[in-house]
Every structure is written in structure tokens, then in C-alpha cells.
Short mmCIF file of C-alpha atoms and ligand atoms in Angstrom, two decimals:
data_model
loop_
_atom_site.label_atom_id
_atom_site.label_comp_id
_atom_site.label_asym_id
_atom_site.label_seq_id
_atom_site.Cartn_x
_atom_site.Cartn_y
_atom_site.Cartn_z
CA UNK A 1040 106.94 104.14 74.83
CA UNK A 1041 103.79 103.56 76.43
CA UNK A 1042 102.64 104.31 79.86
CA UNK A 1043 104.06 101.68 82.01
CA UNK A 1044 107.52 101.50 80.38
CA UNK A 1045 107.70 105.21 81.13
CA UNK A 1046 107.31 103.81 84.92
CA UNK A 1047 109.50 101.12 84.97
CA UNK A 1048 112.32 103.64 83.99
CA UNK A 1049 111.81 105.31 87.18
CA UNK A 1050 113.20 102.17 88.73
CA UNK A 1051 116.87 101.38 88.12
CA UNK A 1052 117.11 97.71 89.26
CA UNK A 1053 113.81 96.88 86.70
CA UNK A 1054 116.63 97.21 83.78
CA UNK A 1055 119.11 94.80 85.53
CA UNK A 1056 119.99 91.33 84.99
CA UNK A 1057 119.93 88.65 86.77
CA UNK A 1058 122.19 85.13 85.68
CA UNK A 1059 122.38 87.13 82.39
CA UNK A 1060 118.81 87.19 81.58
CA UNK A 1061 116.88 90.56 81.93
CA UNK A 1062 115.12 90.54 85.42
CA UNK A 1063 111.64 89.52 86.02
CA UNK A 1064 110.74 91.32 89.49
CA UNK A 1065 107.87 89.54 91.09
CA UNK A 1066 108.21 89.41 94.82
CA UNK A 1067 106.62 92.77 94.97
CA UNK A 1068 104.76 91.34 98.66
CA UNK A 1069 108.38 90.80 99.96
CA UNK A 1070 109.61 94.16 99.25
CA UNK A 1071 109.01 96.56 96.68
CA UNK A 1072 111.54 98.30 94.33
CA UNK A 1073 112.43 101.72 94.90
CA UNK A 1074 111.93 104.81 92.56
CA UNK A 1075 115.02 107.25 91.79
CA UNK A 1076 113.31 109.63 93.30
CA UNK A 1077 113.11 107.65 96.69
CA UNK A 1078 117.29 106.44 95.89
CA UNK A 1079 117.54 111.10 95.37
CA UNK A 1080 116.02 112.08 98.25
CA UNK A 1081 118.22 109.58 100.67
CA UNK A 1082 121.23 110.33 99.01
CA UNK A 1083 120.72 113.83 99.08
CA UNK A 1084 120.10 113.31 102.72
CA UNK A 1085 123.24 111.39 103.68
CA UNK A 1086 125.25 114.05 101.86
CA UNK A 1087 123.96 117.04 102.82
CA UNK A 1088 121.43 117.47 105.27
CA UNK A 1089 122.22 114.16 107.60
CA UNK A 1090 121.89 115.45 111.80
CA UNK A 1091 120.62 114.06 114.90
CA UNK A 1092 116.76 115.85 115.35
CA UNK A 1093 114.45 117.02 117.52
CA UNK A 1094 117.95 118.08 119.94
CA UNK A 1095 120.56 120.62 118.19
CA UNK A 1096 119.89 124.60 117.95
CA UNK A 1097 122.23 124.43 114.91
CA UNK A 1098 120.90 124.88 111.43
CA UNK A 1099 121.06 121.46 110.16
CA UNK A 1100 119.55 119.65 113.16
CA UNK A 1101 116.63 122.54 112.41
CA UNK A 1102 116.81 121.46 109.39
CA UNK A 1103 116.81 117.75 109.56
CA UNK A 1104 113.90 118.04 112.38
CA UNK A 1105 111.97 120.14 109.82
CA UNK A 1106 112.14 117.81 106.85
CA UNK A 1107 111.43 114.61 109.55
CA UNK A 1108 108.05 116.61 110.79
CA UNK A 1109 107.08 117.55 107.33
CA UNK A 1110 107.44 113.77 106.13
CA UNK A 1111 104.99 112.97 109.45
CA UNK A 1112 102.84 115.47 107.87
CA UNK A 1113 102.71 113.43 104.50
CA UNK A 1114 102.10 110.03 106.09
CA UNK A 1115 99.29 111.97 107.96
CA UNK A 1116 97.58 113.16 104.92
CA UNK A 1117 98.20 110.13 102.89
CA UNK A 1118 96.15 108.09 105.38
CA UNK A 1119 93.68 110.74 105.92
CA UNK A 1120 94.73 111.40 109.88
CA UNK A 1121 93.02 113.99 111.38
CA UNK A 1122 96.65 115.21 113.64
CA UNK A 1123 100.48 114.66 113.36
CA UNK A 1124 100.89 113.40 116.94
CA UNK A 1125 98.57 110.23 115.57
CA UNK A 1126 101.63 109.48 113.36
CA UNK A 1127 104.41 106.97 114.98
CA UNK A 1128 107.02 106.26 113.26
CA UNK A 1129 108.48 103.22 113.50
CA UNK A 1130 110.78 100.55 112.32
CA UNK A 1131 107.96 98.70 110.47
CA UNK A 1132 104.49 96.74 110.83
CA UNK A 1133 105.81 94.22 112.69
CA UNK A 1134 107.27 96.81 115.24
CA UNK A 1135 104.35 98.50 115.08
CA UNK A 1136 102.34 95.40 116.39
CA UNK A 1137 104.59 94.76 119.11
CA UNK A 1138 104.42 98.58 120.35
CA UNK A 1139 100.40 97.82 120.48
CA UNK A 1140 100.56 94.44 121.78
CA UNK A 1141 102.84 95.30 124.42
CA UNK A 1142 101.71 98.53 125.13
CA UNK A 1143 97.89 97.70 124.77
CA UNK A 1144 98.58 94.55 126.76
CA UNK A 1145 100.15 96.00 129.84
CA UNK A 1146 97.17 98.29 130.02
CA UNK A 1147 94.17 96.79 129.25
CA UNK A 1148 94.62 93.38 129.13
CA UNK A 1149 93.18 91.27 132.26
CA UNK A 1150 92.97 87.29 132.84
CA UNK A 1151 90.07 86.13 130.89
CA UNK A 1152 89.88 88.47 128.43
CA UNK A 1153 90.24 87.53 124.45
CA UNK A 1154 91.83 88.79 121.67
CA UNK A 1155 90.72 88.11 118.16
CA UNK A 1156 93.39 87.61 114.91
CA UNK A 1157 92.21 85.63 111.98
CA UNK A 1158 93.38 82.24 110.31
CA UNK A 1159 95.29 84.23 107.85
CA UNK A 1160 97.62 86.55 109.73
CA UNK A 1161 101.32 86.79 108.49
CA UNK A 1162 103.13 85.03 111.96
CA UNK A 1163 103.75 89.09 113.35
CA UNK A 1164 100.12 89.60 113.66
CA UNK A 1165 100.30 86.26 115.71
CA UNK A 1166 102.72 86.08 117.35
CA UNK A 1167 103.06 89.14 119.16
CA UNK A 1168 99.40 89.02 120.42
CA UNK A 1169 100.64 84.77 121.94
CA UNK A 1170 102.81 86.39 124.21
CA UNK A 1171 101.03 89.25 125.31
CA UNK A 1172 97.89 86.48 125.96
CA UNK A 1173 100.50 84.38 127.40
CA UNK A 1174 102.16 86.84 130.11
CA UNK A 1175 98.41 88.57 130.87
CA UNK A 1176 96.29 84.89 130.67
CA UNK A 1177 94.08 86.19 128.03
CA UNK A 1178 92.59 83.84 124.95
CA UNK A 1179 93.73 84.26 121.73
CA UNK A 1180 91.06 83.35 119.53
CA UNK A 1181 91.04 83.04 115.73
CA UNK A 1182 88.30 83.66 112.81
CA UNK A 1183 87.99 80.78 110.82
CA UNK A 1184 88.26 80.75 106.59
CA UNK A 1185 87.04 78.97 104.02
CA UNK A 1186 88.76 77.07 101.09
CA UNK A 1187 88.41 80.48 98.82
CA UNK A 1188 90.76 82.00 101.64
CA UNK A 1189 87.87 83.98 102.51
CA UNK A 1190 87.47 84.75 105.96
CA UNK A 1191 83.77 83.30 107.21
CA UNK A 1192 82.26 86.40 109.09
CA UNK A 1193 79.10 84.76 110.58
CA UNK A 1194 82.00 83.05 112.66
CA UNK A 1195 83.47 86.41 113.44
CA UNK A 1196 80.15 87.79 114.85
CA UNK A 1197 79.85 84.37 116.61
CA UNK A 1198 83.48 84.83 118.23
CA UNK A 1199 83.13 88.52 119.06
CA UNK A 1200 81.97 88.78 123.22
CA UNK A 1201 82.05 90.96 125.96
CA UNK A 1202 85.55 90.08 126.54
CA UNK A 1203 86.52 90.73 123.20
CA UNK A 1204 89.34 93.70 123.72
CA UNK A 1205 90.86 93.86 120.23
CA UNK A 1206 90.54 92.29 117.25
CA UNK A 1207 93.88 92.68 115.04
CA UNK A 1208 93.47 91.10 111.12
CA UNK A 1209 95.09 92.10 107.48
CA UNK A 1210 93.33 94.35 105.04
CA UNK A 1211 94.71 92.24 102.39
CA UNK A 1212 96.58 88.49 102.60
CA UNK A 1213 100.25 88.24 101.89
CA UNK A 1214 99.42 84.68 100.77
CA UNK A 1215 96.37 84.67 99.15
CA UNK A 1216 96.02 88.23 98.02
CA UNK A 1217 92.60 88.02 100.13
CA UNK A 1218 90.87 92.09 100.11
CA UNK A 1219 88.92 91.42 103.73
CA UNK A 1220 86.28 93.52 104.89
CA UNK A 1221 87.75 95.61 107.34
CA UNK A 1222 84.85 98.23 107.21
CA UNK A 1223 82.42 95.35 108.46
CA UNK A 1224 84.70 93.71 110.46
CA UNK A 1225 85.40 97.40 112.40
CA UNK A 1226 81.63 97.78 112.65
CA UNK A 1227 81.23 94.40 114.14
CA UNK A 1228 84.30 95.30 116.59
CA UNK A 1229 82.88 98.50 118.06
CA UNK A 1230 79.23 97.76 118.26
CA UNK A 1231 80.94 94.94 120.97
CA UNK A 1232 83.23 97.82 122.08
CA UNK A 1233 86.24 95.77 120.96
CA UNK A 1234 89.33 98.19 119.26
CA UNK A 1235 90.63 97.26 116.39
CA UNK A 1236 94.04 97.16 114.39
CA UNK A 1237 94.48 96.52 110.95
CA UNK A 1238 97.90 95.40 109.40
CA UNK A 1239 98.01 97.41 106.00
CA UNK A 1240 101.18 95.89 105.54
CA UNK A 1241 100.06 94.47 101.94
CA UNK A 1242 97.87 97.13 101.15
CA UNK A 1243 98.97 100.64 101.61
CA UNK A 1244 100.40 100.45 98.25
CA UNK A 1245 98.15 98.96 96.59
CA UNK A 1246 94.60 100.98 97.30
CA UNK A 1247 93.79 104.49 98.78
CA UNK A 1248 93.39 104.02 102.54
CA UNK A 1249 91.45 106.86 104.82
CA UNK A 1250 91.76 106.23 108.81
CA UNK A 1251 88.95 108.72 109.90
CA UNK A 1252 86.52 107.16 106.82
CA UNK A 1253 87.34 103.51 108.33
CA UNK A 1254 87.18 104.72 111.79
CA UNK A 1255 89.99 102.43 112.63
CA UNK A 1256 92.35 102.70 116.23
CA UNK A 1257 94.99 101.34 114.93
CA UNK A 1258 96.76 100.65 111.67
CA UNK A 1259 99.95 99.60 110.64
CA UNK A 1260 102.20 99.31 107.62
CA UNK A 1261 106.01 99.14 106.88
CA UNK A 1262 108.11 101.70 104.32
CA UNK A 1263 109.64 98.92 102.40
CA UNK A 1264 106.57 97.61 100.75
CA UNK A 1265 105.45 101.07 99.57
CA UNK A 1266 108.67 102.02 97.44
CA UNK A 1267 110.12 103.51 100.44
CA UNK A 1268 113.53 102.32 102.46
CA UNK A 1269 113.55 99.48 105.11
CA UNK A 1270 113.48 99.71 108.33
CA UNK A 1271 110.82 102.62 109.06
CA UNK A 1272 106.95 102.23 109.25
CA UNK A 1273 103.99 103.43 110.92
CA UNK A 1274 101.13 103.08 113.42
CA UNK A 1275 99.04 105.17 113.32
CA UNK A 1276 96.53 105.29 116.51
CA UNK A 1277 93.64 107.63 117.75
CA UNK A 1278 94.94 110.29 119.67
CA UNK A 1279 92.87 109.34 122.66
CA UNK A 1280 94.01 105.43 122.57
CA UNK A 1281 97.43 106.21 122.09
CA UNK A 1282 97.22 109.30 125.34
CA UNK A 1283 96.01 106.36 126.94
CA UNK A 1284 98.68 103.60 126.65
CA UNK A 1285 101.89 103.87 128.52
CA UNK A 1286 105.28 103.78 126.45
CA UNK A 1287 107.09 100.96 124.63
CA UNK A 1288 110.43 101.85 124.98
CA UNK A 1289 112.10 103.90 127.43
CA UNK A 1290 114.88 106.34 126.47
CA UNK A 1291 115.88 109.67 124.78
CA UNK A 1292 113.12 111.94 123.20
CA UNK A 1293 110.38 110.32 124.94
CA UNK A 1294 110.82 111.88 128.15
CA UNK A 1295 109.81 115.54 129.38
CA UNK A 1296 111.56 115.22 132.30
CA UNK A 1297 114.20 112.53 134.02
CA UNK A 1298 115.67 112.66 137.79
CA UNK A 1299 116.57 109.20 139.31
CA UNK A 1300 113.12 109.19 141.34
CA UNK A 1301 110.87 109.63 138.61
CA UNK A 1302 110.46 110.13 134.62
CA UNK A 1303 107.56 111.67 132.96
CA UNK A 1304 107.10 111.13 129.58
CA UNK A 1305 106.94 113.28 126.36
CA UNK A 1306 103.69 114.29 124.58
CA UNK A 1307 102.42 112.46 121.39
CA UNK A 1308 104.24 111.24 119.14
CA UNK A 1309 107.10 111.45 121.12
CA UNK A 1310 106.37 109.16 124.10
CA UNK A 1311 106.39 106.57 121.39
CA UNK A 1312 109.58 107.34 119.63
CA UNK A 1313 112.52 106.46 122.05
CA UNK A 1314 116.28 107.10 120.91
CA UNK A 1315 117.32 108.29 117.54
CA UNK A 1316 114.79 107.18 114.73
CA UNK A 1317 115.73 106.15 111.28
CA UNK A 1318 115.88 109.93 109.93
CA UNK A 1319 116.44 109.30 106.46
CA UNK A 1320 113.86 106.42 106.10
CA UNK A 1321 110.81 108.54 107.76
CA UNK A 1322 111.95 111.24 104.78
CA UNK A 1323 112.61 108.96 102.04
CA UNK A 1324 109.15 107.38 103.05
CA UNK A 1325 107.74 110.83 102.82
CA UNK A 1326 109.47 110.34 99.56
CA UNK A 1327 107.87 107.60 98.38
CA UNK A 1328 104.62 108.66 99.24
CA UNK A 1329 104.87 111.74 96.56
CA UNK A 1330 105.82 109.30 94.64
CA UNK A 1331 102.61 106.88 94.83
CA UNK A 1332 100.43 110.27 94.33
CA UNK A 1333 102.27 110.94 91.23
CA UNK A 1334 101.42 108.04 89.99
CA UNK A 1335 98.02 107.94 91.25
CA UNK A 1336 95.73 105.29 92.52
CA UNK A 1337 93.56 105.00 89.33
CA UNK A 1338 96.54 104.20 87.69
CA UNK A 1339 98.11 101.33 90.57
CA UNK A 1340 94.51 99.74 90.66
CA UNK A 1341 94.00 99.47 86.64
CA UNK A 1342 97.74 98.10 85.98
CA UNK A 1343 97.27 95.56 89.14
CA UNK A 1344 94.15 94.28 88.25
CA UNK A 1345 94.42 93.63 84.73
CA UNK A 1346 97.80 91.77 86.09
CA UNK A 1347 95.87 89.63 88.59
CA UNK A 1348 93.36 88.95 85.53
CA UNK A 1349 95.71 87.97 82.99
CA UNK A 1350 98.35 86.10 84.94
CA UNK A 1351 95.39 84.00 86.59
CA UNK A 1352 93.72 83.11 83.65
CA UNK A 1353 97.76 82.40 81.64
CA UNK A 1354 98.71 80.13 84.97
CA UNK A 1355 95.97 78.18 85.04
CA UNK A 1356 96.96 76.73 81.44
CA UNK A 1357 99.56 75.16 83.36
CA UNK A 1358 98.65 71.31 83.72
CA UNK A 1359 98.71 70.56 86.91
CA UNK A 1360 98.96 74.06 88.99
CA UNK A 1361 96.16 74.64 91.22
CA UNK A 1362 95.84 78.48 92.38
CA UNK A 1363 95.81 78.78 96.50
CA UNK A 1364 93.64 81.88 97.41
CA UNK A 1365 90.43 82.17 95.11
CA UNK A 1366 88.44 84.77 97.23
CA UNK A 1367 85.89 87.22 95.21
CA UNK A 1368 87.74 90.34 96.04
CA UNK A 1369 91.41 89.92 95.48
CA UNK A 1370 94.63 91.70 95.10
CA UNK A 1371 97.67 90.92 92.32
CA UNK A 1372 99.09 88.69 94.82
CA UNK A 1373 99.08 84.66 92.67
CA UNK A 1374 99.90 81.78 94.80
CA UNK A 1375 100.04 78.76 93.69
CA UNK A 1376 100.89 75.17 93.92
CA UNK A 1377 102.00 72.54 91.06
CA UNK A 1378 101.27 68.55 91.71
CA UNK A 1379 104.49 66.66 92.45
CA UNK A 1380 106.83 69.28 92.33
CA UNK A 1381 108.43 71.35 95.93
CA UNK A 1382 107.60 75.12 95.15
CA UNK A 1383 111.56 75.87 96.23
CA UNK A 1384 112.49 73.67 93.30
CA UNK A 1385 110.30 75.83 91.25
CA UNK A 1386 111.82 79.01 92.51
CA UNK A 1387 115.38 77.21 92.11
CA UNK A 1388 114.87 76.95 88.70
CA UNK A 1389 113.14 79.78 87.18
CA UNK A 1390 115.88 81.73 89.63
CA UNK A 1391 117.87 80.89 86.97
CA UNK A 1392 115.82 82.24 84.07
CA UNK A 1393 116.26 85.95 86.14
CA UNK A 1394 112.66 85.67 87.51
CA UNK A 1395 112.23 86.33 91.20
CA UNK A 1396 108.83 84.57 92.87
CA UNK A 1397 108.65 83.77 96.57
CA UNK A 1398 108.55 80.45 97.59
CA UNK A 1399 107.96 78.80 101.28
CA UNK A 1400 104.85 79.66 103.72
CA UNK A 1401 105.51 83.21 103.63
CA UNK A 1402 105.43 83.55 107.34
CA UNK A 1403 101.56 82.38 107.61
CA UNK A 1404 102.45 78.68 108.31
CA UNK A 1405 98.70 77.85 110.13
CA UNK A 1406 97.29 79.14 106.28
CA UNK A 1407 99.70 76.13 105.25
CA UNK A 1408 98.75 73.61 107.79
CA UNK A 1409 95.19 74.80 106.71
CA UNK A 1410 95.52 74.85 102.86
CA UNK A 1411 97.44 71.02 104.09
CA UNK A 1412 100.48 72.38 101.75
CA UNK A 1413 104.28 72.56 102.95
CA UNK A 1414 104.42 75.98 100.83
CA UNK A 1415 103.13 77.94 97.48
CA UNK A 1416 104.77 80.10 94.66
CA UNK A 1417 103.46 83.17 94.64
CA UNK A 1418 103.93 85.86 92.13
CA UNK A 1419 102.75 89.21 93.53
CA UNK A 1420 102.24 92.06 91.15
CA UNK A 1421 103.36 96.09 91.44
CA UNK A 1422 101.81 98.46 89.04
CA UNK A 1423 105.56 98.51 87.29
CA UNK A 1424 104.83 94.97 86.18
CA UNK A 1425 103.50 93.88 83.05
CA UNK A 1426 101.60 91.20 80.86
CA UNK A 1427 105.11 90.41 78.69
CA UNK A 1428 106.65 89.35 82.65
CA UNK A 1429 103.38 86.93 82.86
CA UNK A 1430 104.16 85.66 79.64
CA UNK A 1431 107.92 85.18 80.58
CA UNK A 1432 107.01 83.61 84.09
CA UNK A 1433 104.43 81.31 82.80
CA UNK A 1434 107.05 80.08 79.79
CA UNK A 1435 109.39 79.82 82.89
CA UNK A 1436 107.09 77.77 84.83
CA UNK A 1437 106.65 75.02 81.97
CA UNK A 1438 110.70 74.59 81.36
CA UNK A 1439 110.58 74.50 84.74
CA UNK A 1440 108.01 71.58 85.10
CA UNK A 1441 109.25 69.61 82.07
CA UNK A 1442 112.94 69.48 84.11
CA UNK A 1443 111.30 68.18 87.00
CA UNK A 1444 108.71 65.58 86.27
N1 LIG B 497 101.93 91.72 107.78
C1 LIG B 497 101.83 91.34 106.51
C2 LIG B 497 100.47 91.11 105.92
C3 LIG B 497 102.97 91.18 105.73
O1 LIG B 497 102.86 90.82 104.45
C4 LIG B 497 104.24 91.44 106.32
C5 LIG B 497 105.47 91.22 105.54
O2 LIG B 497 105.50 90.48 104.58
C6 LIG B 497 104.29 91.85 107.64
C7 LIG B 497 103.12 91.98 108.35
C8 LIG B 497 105.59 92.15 108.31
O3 LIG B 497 106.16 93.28 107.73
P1 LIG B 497 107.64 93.76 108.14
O4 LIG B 497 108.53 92.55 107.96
O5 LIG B 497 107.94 94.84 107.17
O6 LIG B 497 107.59 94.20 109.54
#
């Protein structure tokens, strides 16, 4: 058995079916699948170690606060963090981006000032950043792409002013599988004293991230699409920044102290973490995380590139499909479009053939309204995929087309 089979048996749906034909798992951008390992450690969890935390002197509250701490301590040195408190854990990216929008907002936001996103933001690195502009009267102002799905910098540098207070973009496009250049793009933010947040959402799995190397403020991701459960994620923050902000949400474990007169709230990364958190997702993300190292990175890059490399070049055999998302530096994310047929009827169809694509605008409807498209297929990779699933998708694809036109 070679290398990646002895992967995919780490993942118990990979051997399911799906309308009786084996499944074909590639809506790895939506969610990811999760390893036994990850399925273990919850279970084990749940049935033997489940307690409230950070509140009960009895052993398995010690216990359950222990293993929650420890799993802050993985995220932390996963991302390269320099300190635990600059770990929050939260329900996922996009409540990650509305802790920092609102929080960030009600802070340092003033009529008149501007916030920066980019044309090719998934809609909760949008839309949370409209209403904070809204409420405060601040401009929301957007870097421009080009037909590659390449964002045009020289407009960024352009855009960037005095009253720049944030600029928030993707490391890597849900849509287009876009790698943008978040290094520069940080540079270009802090030489104009701007902060800046990055949405790993799409890339945390996918490439070896380090938060002190990128000198980022903020950055965000979500469990779900790194083999982990749903419903937990992270921001991560600069101690200082995040000191700085006032909370998001008010209630248990955030306070130090409550009469009805006055609250004060908890340290870091406490103040951030109102009510009872999703216990078992922060350790099964911890989880997950072991997991990715096991693999290892050199092994997640090879696999996904020579995926992105293979299924590009078998796709575009296809008469008539025309690939949305051609930028130099790319991820295993394929959309795509095929003349005269609706992408859901696409989806419909090879649905049936036990292969799972996304189909719509995958939440990034001004990248539609740009690309002047109502949606795409896209096929987005995980290092447990492999060249025979290309082969069965594109075969897929052509049945497919020859029951449409
Ligand atoms: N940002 C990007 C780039 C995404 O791809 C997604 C989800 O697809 C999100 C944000 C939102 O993630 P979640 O739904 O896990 O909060």
C-alpha cells in the first residue's frame, strides 16, 4: 500500500459510499474530514473526562481544565505564538472576525477613518467589517484584482492612508485557491501604521504558518477545516492589541470581579472567552493538530501540489470548461466553470456518481459579480486525495456534460 492509502485509512468516512458508488471527497475548502485519532480523542472525552473548566476543585474539572490549557499550548506552538494568553479560542474564523471587528471597532474606530478588505474576501471578512463601518461612519475600502484572481498591490499601496486602521484579507482564496502575499501586504500595513488581520481560514492546513515570523496582529482560522471538530477556532492577537481592546461578550469566566456597580474583567485569554467554551472541540483541535505534525508539512505540500498540477492540466481537456482563479501562486483549490451548463446541475449530477464538489458562489458573491458568473464548481484538494479521484471526477464531469447539452 503506498503512502497515501496508508493516510486515507486514517479517515473512516474516505471508505464510505455514497448512492452506492465509493465516495469521491472533494469539498475539502467546506470542511475537512476527520482522522480517528481526532473521532478517539472526543470520544474518549465525552466518556470519561467530560466537566465544566476553569471552575470545579474536583479532579475531573482539574482535569478537563488541564487538557483544555495544554491544547491552548499546542495551537500556540503550532502557529509559532510567543504566549498562551495570545491564544482565543473561539467558535471559528468567522467568530473570530466579529470579536475583532466589534471589539477593534468600539475602540479604535472614529468617523472618517477606513478599513481595508480585498475583492476576494469570503462574505465574513466583509461583512462584519460593513457594520462595524456602518455603526462608527468609517469607509470600507476594497483592493482591487485582476482576471488571474490576483490581487493588484500597486492599488493596495495606492489605497493604504493615514486613516488606514486595519487592513483584514485571506492568506489563501476559498474560490480561487489564490496564495496572497500577506508578508508584503503586512509590511505595506505597518510602515502606514495600519494593523492587520489575516483570515487563515483556507490555509492553516494547508502550509506551515509562524505569527512572530509574519509579524501579524491578528489571525484567524476555524477547527473544522484543519481535521478538527466544528464549532471551535482561533484568533490569535498580540498580547498588547488584545490588553488593549475591551471584551466581546460579557459573562462567566471573563470577569475577575462582579458587584451590581461595576465588573472588571479577567486577564488574557480569559476576558475573551465568556461562558462555557466548546471543551471537547479546543482538545480535539489540539488533536488534530498532532495529527497534521504527524503527517508533516513536506508531505501536505507535495500530495497538494501535484493534485493542483494534475487535476488542472486533466480538467482543462474538458471542451468547454474554463478554470476561474489562474494566479501564479496557488493552492489545490480548482474552480471552474463549463459553457451552457448551471454549476448546481453539475454538482446534481456527479452527486450521483458519489463525488462531492461545491457548487454556488461560495460565500464571495462580489468575486462572482466580478468574474460576471452566477457560480463555479470547485474541487478543492486535501493531502488524503489522489490522482485516481481526478481521474474519476473528470470522467464524472464528461457523463455529466454529455446529459446536459
Ligand atoms: N474565510 C474563508 C477564507 C473561508 O473559506 C471560510 C469558510 O469557508 C470562512 C472564512 C468562514 O469560516 P467558518 O464558517 O468556519 O467560520
Amino acid at each position: 500500500m503506498d503512502a497515501i492509502n496508508k493516510i486515507r485509512n486514517d479517515f473512516p468516512i474516505l471508505s464510505r459510499k455514497v448512492k452506492g458508488k465509493q465516495l469521491v471527497y472533494l469539498d475539502n475548502g467546506a470542511t475537512t474530514q476527520k482522522p480517528q485519532q481526532v473521532i478517539d480523542t472526543i470520544e474518549k472525552y465525552y466518556a470519561y473526562e467530560n466537566s465544566n473548566i476553569h471552575r470545579g476543585v474536583h479532579t475531573l474539572s482539574q482535569e478537563a481544565t488541564t487538557k483544555y490549557e495544554e491544547a491552548r499550548e499546542t495551537v500556540k506552538s503550532f502557529i509559532g505564538a510567543g504566549k498562551n494568553e495570545e491564544i482565543i479560542f473561539t467558535k471559528g474564523t468567522t467568530d473570530s472576525i466579529n470579536l475583532i471587528a466589534s471589539s477593534f471597532g468600539k475602540k479604535l474606530l472614529k468617523k472618517g477613518d477606513e478599513i481595508i478588505i480585498s475583492a476576494m474576501e469570503h462574505h465574513s471578512n466583509i461583512v462584519p467589517w460593513q457594520m462595524i463601518c456602518e455603526e462608527k461612519e468609517a469607509v470600507l475600502k476594497v483592493i482591487p484584482i485582476n482576471k488571474k484572481g490576483e490581487l493588484i498591490m500597486e492599488a493596495l499601496e495606492k489605497l493604504v492612508s493615514p486613516k488606514t486602521k486595519l487592513i483584514a484579507v485571506n492568506h489563501i482564496s476559498n474560490t480561487l485557491g489564490t496564495i496572497n502575499p500577506i508578508k508584503k501586504i503586512i509590511e505595506i500595513a505597518h510602515k502606514n501604521n495600519a494593523l492587520v488581520l489575516i483570515d487563515a481560514a483556507q490555509s492553516i492546513a494547508h502550509t506551515p504558518l509562524n505569527v512572530v515570523d509574519l509579524d501579524v496582529d491578528f489571525l484567524v482560522f476555524s477547527g473544522h477545516k484543519m481535521f478538527a471538530p466544528t464549532g471551535v477556532g482561533i484568533l490569535y492577537g498580540k498580547e498588547a492589541l488584545l490588553n488593549d481592546l475591551p471584551p466581546y461578550q460579557g459573562g462567566g469566566d471573563m470577569i475577575k470581579e462582579v458587584t451590581f456597580e461595576k465588573t472588571t474583567y479577567n486577564c488574557l485569554p480569559h476576558k475573551f472567552e465568556a461562558g462555557t467554551p466548546n471543551i471537547a472541540g479546543g482538545i480535539g483541535l489540539a488533536s488534530a493538530i498532532d495529527y497534521i505534525k504527524k503527517i508533516g508539512f513536506d508531505t501536505i505540500l507535495k500530495q497538494e501540489k501535484a493534485l493542483l498540477a494534475y487535476g488542472t492540466q486533466e480538467l482543462l481537456t474538458i471542451d468547454g470548461l474554463r478554470i476561474i482563479g489562474s494566479a501564479d501562486n496557488k493552492t489545490s483549490v480548482i474552480s471552474f466553470v463549463i459553457d451552457g451548463i448551471h454549476p448546481f446541475d453539475i454538482g446534481t449530477i456527479i452527486d450521483q456518481l458519489g463525488i462531492a464538489v461545491r457548487t454556488g458562489h461560495h460565500c464571495t458573491q462580489p468575486l462572482m459579480n466580478f468574474f460576471e458568473i452566477p457560480g463555479t464548481i470547485r474541487a478543492s484538494f486535501a493531502f488524503y486525495n489522489t490522482k485516481e479521484e481526478v481521474d474519476i471526477l473528470v470522467k464524472g464531469l464528461k457523463r455529466a456534460i454529455n446529459m446536459l447539452l
